[in-house]
Amino acid sequence: MHSLLKSAGRVEPVVFAILFVAFALFLFAGPAFAGADATFDTAETTFTGFLEGSGGRIITILSLVGGIVGLASGRFSLGQIAIPVGVGVGAGTGIPIVTSTVTAVI
């Protein structure tokens, strides 16, 4: 019991220090406005273009090849056909849906 009380005395300054740092960060934080920053526009445009173009096709083809290899190995499963189809649909139509949703929300 005595050692428990001794360790509790060491924890108190650490808790106060953490609370002080959290309060200081809260006090000096600047405002953030949605849609006002264009920092990641270039990266978002590049990534979206990659997934909607050749990158999405490559991912779909690799997924299809993985499904075919699984079928050829003798263990048939509906998932080996459904997953490549889902990846293709997601790469083809999912990216524009997500992009328009994020743009509409922000």
Short mmCIF file of C-alpha atoms in Angstrom, two decimals:
data_model
loop_
_atom_site.label_atom_id
_atom_site.label_comp_id
_atom_site.label_asym_id
_atom_site.label_seq_id
_atom_site.Cartn_x
_atom_site.Cartn_y
_atom_site.Cartn_z
CA MET A 1 0.00 0.00 0.00
CA HIS A 2 2.87 2.33 0.82
CA SER A 3 4.45 1.90 -2.65
CA LEU A 4 1.09 2.64 -4.29
CA LEU A 5 0.88 5.97 -2.49
CA LYS A 6 4.46 6.82 -3.47
CA SER A 7 3.78 6.16 -7.17
CA ALA A 8 0.55 8.19 -7.04
CA GLY A 9 2.58 11.22 -5.99
CA ARG A 10 4.69 10.95 -9.16
CA VAL A 11 1.70 10.71 -11.48
CA GLU A 12 0.13 13.97 -10.39
CA PRO A 13 2.73 16.33 -11.95
CA VAL A 14 2.58 14.40 -15.22
CA VAL A 15 -1.22 14.74 -15.39
CA PHE A 16 -0.97 18.48 -14.71
CA ALA A 17 1.68 18.86 -17.42
CA ILE A 18 -0.49 17.03 -19.96
CA LEU A 19 -3.50 19.16 -19.06
CA PHE A 20 -1.41 22.33 -19.34
CA VAL A 21 -0.13 21.38 -22.80
CA ALA A 22 -3.65 20.47 -23.97
CA PHE A 23 -5.00 23.80 -22.72
CA ALA A 24 -2.16 25.71 -24.40
CA LEU A 25 -2.82 23.95 -27.70
CA PHE A 26 -6.52 24.73 -27.40
CA LEU A 27 -5.81 28.35 -26.57
CA PHE A 28 -3.41 29.00 -29.47
CA ALA A 29 -5.20 26.97 -32.16
CA GLY A 30 -6.26 28.98 -35.17
CA PRO A 31 -9.56 28.67 -36.98
CA ALA A 32 -9.94 26.17 -39.82
CA PHE A 33 -12.44 26.78 -42.58
CA ALA A 34 -13.67 23.93 -44.77
CA GLY A 35 -13.03 24.40 -48.46
CA ALA A 36 -10.77 27.42 -48.05
CA ASP A 37 -7.52 25.49 -48.36
CA ALA A 38 -6.11 24.14 -51.61
CA THR A 39 -3.10 22.36 -50.13
CA PHE A 40 -4.00 18.86 -51.31
CA ASP A 41 -5.72 19.74 -54.60
CA THR A 42 -2.78 18.59 -56.73
CA ALA A 43 -2.42 15.28 -54.89
CA GLU A 44 -6.17 14.65 -55.01
CA THR A 45 -6.33 15.38 -58.74
CA THR A 46 -3.35 13.11 -59.45
CA PHE A 47 -4.66 10.25 -57.30
CA THR A 48 -8.19 10.50 -58.71
CA GLY A 49 -6.87 10.55 -62.27
CA PHE A 50 -4.70 7.51 -61.57
CA LEU A 51 -7.55 5.46 -60.11
CA GLU A 52 -10.05 6.48 -62.81
CA GLY A 53 -7.55 5.78 -65.59
CA SER A 54 -4.83 3.22 -66.03
CA GLY A 55 -4.31 2.60 -62.30
CA GLY A 56 -7.89 1.43 -61.82
CA ARG A 57 -7.58 -0.86 -64.83
CA ILE A 58 -4.32 -2.34 -63.53
CA ILE A 59 -5.82 -2.97 -60.09
CA THR A 60 -8.86 -4.62 -61.66
CA ILE A 61 -6.73 -6.82 -63.93
CA LEU A 62 -4.50 -7.90 -61.02
CA SER A 63 -7.57 -8.77 -58.98
CA LEU A 64 -9.01 -10.76 -61.88
CA VAL A 65 -5.71 -12.62 -62.37
CA GLY A 66 -5.70 -13.49 -58.66
CA GLY A 67 -9.23 -14.88 -58.96
CA ILE A 68 -8.30 -16.94 -62.03
CA VAL A 69 -5.23 -18.35 -60.28
CA GLY A 70 -7.43 -19.29 -57.33
CA LEU A 71 -9.89 -21.01 -59.65
CA ALA A 72 -7.07 -22.85 -61.43
CA SER A 73 -5.72 -24.13 -58.13
CA GLY A 74 -8.88 -26.18 -57.72
CA ARG A 75 -10.65 -24.36 -54.90
CA PHE A 76 -13.73 -22.84 -56.46
CA SER A 77 -15.41 -20.03 -54.60
CA LEU A 78 -17.93 -17.42 -55.67
CA GLY A 79 -15.74 -14.79 -54.02
CA GLN A 80 -13.01 -15.39 -56.59
CA ILE A 81 -15.36 -14.09 -59.25
CA ALA A 82 -17.29 -11.53 -57.20
CA ILE A 83 -14.26 -9.75 -55.72
CA PRO A 84 -12.67 -8.82 -59.09
CA VAL A 85 -16.07 -7.64 -60.34
CA GLY A 86 -16.51 -5.53 -57.20
CA VAL A 87 -13.01 -4.09 -57.55
CA GLY A 88 -13.72 -3.17 -61.18
CA VAL A 89 -17.02 -1.52 -60.32
CA GLY A 90 -15.41 0.29 -57.38
CA ALA A 91 -12.50 1.57 -59.46
CA GLY A 92 -14.75 2.57 -62.34
CA THR A 93 -17.66 4.23 -60.57
CA GLY A 94 -16.68 4.47 -56.91
CA ILE A 95 -14.04 7.18 -57.27
CA PRO A 96 -16.35 9.73 -58.97
CA ILE A 97 -19.05 9.03 -56.38
CA VAL A 98 -16.68 9.56 -53.47
CA THR A 99 -15.17 12.67 -55.06
CA SER A 100 -18.55 14.27 -55.69
CA THR A 101 -19.75 13.38 -52.19
CA VAL A 102 -16.70 14.89 -50.52
CA THR A 103 -16.95 17.99 -52.69
CA ALA A 104 -20.65 18.35 -51.89
CA VAL A 105 -20.13 17.93 -48.14
CA ILE A 106 -17.21 20.34 -47.94
#
